[in-house]
């Protein structure tokens, strides 16, 4: 989604949101990532104005101060930016891809089922379709991407063909590169 | 909105998360250092990491660490051993070379366009290739020459600066003076007349 993303062309506007909207966003994020509760005040202080960066294709990015925090698409669930995810690695469920898949994921490919079912890969929790998921890699400790399940984990194991996870945001994509300079 | 999420993580008891603040991001490829091997600029990344975070380097590239230590005795610090010139590195070098060539081919064009018989505007295009902030440049022209100056999109969809005043040579000199990174031989003065 952010494979080609340059703030200059793709950002259509950014605006401070009303405090009620801000509260709504904050609540939505907390509902989705309850483990962030103790840290939310660091990430999104109540006093600090929250800025919503609107991009093409109905992508919204939540920005506080100069830092991008979360993004969502079509008012869907919020996804954390990867550096947030690196700091708080356990906020969302994870799957792990095998080593062979890393270079494809880093160039923006969706995750294919075999990359999730082979020896180096792991899917420890059962996830339904459409849930946000962090993608780890064999032998690495930090996440390399966030995505959305296209199939449920059980389906991935059963079918083992085609796209398993839709890639939303990965290391060194446009969003990663523009992290702090919108 | 996220009912699906609640199934996995019940809201009642806040699950705990680790907090990592010790992550080292590579200064070359910007990824966490463990992903440097996939960055395509691995050799440069390695060099950077060895210099900035020797301990991390030892953790991520254990074999190289030993190897390098032995090499250090004989080799100059900046010299890259031949055996490290892998295919990937060559690719990265070729890419850098191409970019350099591309940069050399870029030009700043200062064009004088006639509006009426005795009035004209000057269009400056290509400045953004040299890392110049166009908005700031336009503002500078406006204050320096006391005339209207703005950033507009030209028909090709690229940004350029339009200065309302006959200032072609003055702009040429001002650009050379203010932005040292713009080389003189890559500037071009042209004139376009309305037919």
XYZ file of C-alpha atoms in Angstrom:
377
model
C 0.000 0.000 0.000
C 2.856 2.349 0.766
C 5.270 0.913 -1.735
C 5.134 4.079 -3.717
C 4.451 6.861 -1.317
C 5.930 10.304 -1.355
C 4.547 12.833 1.080
C 4.666 15.529 -1.530
C 2.363 13.831 -3.975
C 0.268 11.520 -1.882
C -0.654 13.683 1.061
C -3.750 15.618 0.179
C -3.990 17.519 3.416
C -3.373 17.450 7.090
C -5.492 18.942 9.766
C -5.790 19.178 13.479
C -8.819 17.236 14.553
C -11.438 18.176 17.081
C -10.757 16.993 20.576
C -13.825 14.769 20.456
C -12.516 13.092 17.336
C -9.152 12.835 18.977
C -10.707 11.046 21.911
C -12.487 8.731 19.509
C -9.292 7.818 17.711
C -7.502 7.279 20.966
C -10.265 5.043 22.228
C -10.328 3.090 18.989
C -6.599 2.500 19.126
C -6.759 1.431 22.746
C -9.628 -0.883 22.053
C -7.626 -2.473 19.313
C -4.309 -2.539 21.111
C -5.239 -2.827 24.807
C -1.671 -3.526 25.817
C -0.784 0.013 24.857
C -2.867 1.306 27.767
C 0.056 2.028 30.083
C 2.002 3.796 27.344
C -0.626 5.715 25.465
C 0.103 8.873 27.395
C 3.657 8.807 26.056
C 2.539 8.195 22.513
C -0.482 10.468 22.350
C -0.515 12.910 25.239
C -4.019 14.261 25.828
C -2.777 17.806 25.706
C -0.905 17.486 22.452
C -2.995 18.206 19.365
C -3.521 15.235 17.136
C -3.042 15.719 13.448
C -4.710 13.582 10.845
C -2.771 13.319 7.617
C -5.102 12.528 4.772
C -3.643 10.714 1.807
C -4.851 9.364 -1.488
C -7.068 6.312 -1.506
C -8.653 7.220 1.839
C -5.632 6.493 3.930
C -5.452 8.406 7.179
C -2.288 8.691 9.183
C -2.394 9.688 12.838
C 0.354 12.076 13.748
C 1.188 13.543 17.140
C 3.839 16.174 17.347
C 6.120 15.367 14.464
C 5.744 11.651 14.796
C 3.580 9.379 12.699
C 1.948 6.739 14.832
C -0.848 4.810 13.199
C -2.578 4.622 9.872
C -5.854 3.258 8.664
C -7.535 2.658 5.381
C -11.183 3.285 4.562
C -11.928 3.868 8.258
C -10.810 0.320 8.923
C -8.718 -0.810 11.839
C -5.639 1.157 12.827
C -2.224 -0.240 12.044
C 0.837 0.880 13.958
C 3.836 2.179 12.105
C 6.729 -0.204 12.230
C 8.870 1.820 14.576
C 5.980 1.896 17.053
C 5.674 -1.820 16.643
C 9.389 -2.254 17.226
C 9.157 -0.330 20.468
C 6.062 -2.190 21.647
C 6.466 -5.533 19.945
C 3.659 -7.409 21.674
C 0.725 -5.170 20.954
C -0.601 -7.214 18.083
C -0.673 -10.858 17.059
C 2.200 -11.991 14.900
C 3.007 -14.501 12.248
C 6.462 -15.427 11.142
C 7.630 -16.005 7.595
C 10.549 -18.150 6.553
C 13.889 -16.726 5.548
C 13.287 -17.124 1.861
C 10.316 -14.808 1.996
C 12.114 -11.870 3.581
C 13.506 -10.331 0.469
C 10.174 -10.496 -1.304
C 8.368 -8.953 1.615
C 10.941 -6.178 1.761
C 10.218 -5.374 -1.838
C 6.531 -5.170 -1.121
C 5.072 -8.533 -2.043
C 2.006 -9.891 -0.324
C 2.706 -12.895 1.821
C 1.988 -16.164 0.132
C 0.728 -19.126 2.120
C 3.770 -21.381 1.644
C 5.921 -18.690 3.257
C 3.765 -19.025 6.346
C 3.566 -22.793 6.538
C 7.103 -23.946 5.795
C 9.648 -25.040 8.377
C 10.999 -21.627 9.334
C 7.587 -20.022 9.571
C 5.235 -19.908 12.519
C 1.615 -19.141 13.124
C 1.020 -19.592 16.806
C -2.284 -17.839 17.290
C -5.445 -18.442 15.355
C -6.470 -15.358 13.458
C -9.647 -14.679 11.539
C -9.831 -13.016 8.139
C -9.129 -9.276 8.007
C -7.335 -9.006 11.305
C -4.214 -6.865 11.420
C -1.088 -8.845 11.990
C 2.590 -8.124 12.527
C 4.986 -10.032 10.361
C 8.173 -11.355 11.851
C 10.867 -13.284 10.067
C 12.800 -16.435 10.764
C 15.899 -15.658 12.791
C 15.039 -11.971 13.266
C 13.639 -10.380 16.368
C 11.982 -7.289 14.944
C 8.932 -7.113 12.749
C 9.522 -6.379 9.102
C 5.993 -5.592 8.036
C 2.386 -5.248 9.087
C -0.412 -6.738 7.101
C -3.987 -7.888 7.021
C -5.033 -11.519 6.946
C -6.656 -12.452 3.661
C -7.398 -15.962 4.837
C -7.800 -17.211 8.374
C -4.847 -19.100 9.780
C -6.645 -22.400 9.537
C -7.445 -21.722 5.889
C -3.821 -20.896 5.202
C -2.774 -24.219 6.631
C -5.464 -26.065 4.710
C -5.241 -24.404 1.288
C -1.561 -23.464 1.322
C -1.804 -21.619 -1.951
C -2.074 -17.998 -2.967
C -1.970 -14.833 -0.922
C -2.279 -15.345 2.814
C -1.556 -11.876 4.178
C -2.100 -8.595 2.433
C 0.921 -6.401 3.000
C 0.151 -2.934 4.306
C 3.404 -1.423 5.440
C 6.938 -2.809 5.366
C 10.481 -1.751 6.122
C 11.872 0.810 3.740
C 8.619 1.475 1.946
C 7.474 5.008 1.264
C 5.811 5.411 4.636
C 8.845 4.132 6.506
C 11.057 6.574 4.710
C 8.808 9.509 5.422
C 8.195 8.557 9.054
C 8.883 11.921 10.513
C 8.873 14.436 7.721
C 5.370 14.825 6.405
C -14.789 -1.616 14.357
C -12.414 -4.217 15.533
C -14.538 -6.998 16.909
C -12.204 -9.469 15.350
C -9.353 -8.123 17.382
C -11.187 -8.468 20.656
C -11.410 -12.183 20.240
C -7.670 -12.495 20.336
C -7.052 -9.846 22.984
C -9.782 -9.360 25.574
C -10.014 -5.805 26.808
C -10.612 -6.600 30.485
C -7.146 -7.651 31.469
C -4.716 -5.414 29.648
C -2.166 -7.671 28.095
C 1.388 -6.642 28.689
C 3.841 -5.714 26.039
C 7.563 -5.471 26.170
C 8.984 -2.034 25.590
C 12.089 -1.936 23.499
C 14.092 1.218 23.387
C 17.404 -0.310 22.477
C 16.727 -0.900 18.811
C 19.549 0.145 16.550
C 18.487 1.416 13.154
C 21.062 1.380 10.425
C 22.341 4.764 9.411
C 22.729 3.641 5.828
C 19.590 1.715 4.958
C 17.460 2.918 7.932
C 16.167 -0.562 8.731
C 16.808 -2.389 11.994
C 20.375 -3.579 11.652
C 19.459 -7.221 11.467
C 17.827 -6.566 8.093
C 20.908 -4.928 6.590
C 21.753 -8.144 4.827
C 18.712 -7.588 2.632
C 19.234 -3.912 1.988
C 21.350 -4.201 -1.149
C 23.936 -1.915 0.394
C 25.148 -4.528 2.812
C 28.825 -3.663 2.642
C 28.261 -0.010 3.491
C 25.805 -0.970 6.221
C 28.352 -3.290 7.737
C 31.012 -0.646 7.732
C 28.665 1.816 9.381
C 27.588 -0.628 12.048
C 31.121 -1.649 12.851
C 32.050 1.939 13.394
C 28.966 3.050 15.322
C 27.904 -0.015 17.258
C 30.716 -2.565 17.481
C 28.827 -4.746 19.931
C 25.767 -4.983 17.706
C 28.044 -5.746 14.815
C 29.583 -8.640 16.692
C 26.138 -9.968 17.489
C 24.751 -9.791 13.974
C 27.802 -10.605 11.931
C 29.720 -12.951 14.234
C 31.861 -14.502 11.486
C 32.813 -11.180 9.991
C 33.801 -9.779 13.322
C 36.533 -12.305 13.817
C 37.589 -12.053 10.230
C 37.787 -8.306 10.323
C 39.812 -8.238 13.476
C 42.439 -10.282 11.787
C 42.201 -8.180 8.669
C 42.626 -4.995 10.596
C 46.193 -5.862 11.326
C 47.070 -5.851 7.678
C 44.426 -3.772 5.970
C 43.709 -0.091 5.931
C 40.466 0.741 7.631
C 38.667 2.114 4.631
C 39.798 -0.509 2.207
C 37.208 -3.109 1.357
C 38.667 -6.568 0.942
C 38.204 -7.971 -2.520
C 36.400 -11.038 -1.362
C 33.638 -8.858 -0.046
C 32.830 -7.601 -3.493
C 29.843 -9.830 -3.860
C 27.352 -9.683 -6.648
C 24.979 -7.681 -4.567
C 27.515 -5.060 -3.773
C 28.434 -4.687 -7.395
C 24.805 -4.135 -8.137
C 24.616 -1.419 -5.528
C 27.694 0.234 -6.931
C 26.285 0.199 -10.419
C 23.155 1.788 -9.066
C 25.114 4.531 -7.368
C 27.036 5.098 -10.577
C 23.827 5.426 -12.550
C 22.474 7.889 -10.056
C 25.602 9.958 -10.313
C 25.276 10.065 -14.066
C 21.666 11.015 -13.785
C 22.579 13.815 -11.468
C 25.181 15.087 -13.895
C 22.570 15.207 -16.627
C 20.161 17.321 -14.594
C 19.919 20.951 -15.469
C 18.584 24.125 -14.014
C 16.818 26.007 -16.759
C 16.130 29.706 -16.467
C 13.749 30.645 -19.193
C 12.552 34.065 -20.219
C 8.985 33.951 -21.472
C 7.387 36.989 -23.072
C 3.927 37.811 -21.905
C 3.291 40.965 -23.887
C 5.612 43.025 -26.033
C 7.509 44.522 -23.191
C 6.637 42.345 -20.233
C 7.928 38.932 -19.447
C 8.242 36.323 -16.733
C 11.149 34.114 -15.851
C 10.566 30.428 -15.286
C 13.138 28.558 -13.253
C 12.867 24.789 -13.451
C 15.035 21.944 -12.233
C 16.120 23.507 -8.970
C 14.469 20.769 -6.931
C 16.990 18.257 -8.314
C 19.676 19.913 -6.270
C 17.833 19.751 -3.009
C 16.612 23.319 -3.050
C 13.360 24.086 -1.295
C 11.313 25.661 -4.069
C 8.994 27.570 -1.799
C 11.871 29.153 0.020
C 13.631 29.934 -3.235
C 10.524 31.637 -4.604
C 10.238 33.710 -1.469
C 13.874 34.684 -1.766
C 13.432 35.800 -5.361
C 10.383 37.788 -4.394
C 12.175 39.672 -1.668
C 15.407 40.147 -3.600
C 13.828 41.442 -6.779
C 10.729 43.053 -5.314
C 8.389 41.248 -7.652
C 5.849 38.425 -7.675
C 7.343 34.980 -7.456
C 5.569 31.703 -6.971
C 5.837 27.956 -7.321
C 3.564 26.572 -10.027
C 3.109 23.331 -11.873
C 4.199 23.415 -15.484
C 2.430 21.432 -18.237
C 4.699 18.443 -17.565
C 3.398 18.372 -14.004
C 6.699 19.465 -12.490
C 7.098 22.309 -10.076
C 8.839 25.427 -11.229
C 9.284 28.955 -10.021
C 7.708 31.789 -11.961
C 9.197 35.225 -11.337
C 7.287 38.211 -12.629
C 10.032 40.496 -13.738
C 12.839 40.671 -16.238
C 15.515 39.288 -13.998
C 17.068 36.463 -15.956
C 20.731 37.293 -15.423
C 20.199 38.476 -11.888
C 18.519 35.190 -11.000
C 21.358 33.276 -12.589
C 23.839 35.004 -10.390
C 21.703 34.805 -7.287
C 21.278 31.049 -7.672
C 25.009 30.590 -8.043
C 25.620 32.672 -4.993
C 23.021 31.219 -2.641
C 23.160 27.528 -3.543
C 26.723 26.414 -3.870
C 25.616 22.878 -4.683
C 24.233 23.985 -8.049
C 27.126 23.757 -10.507
C 27.496 26.572 -12.997
C 27.888 24.379 -16.054
C 24.531 22.784 -15.359
C 22.619 26.032 -15.610
C 21.037 27.093 -18.815
C 19.624 30.417 -19.904
C 17.037 30.258 -22.649
C 14.364 32.394 -24.152
C 10.918 31.435 -25.376
C 8.763 33.704 -27.449
C 5.041 33.419 -27.827
C 4.078 32.826 -31.421
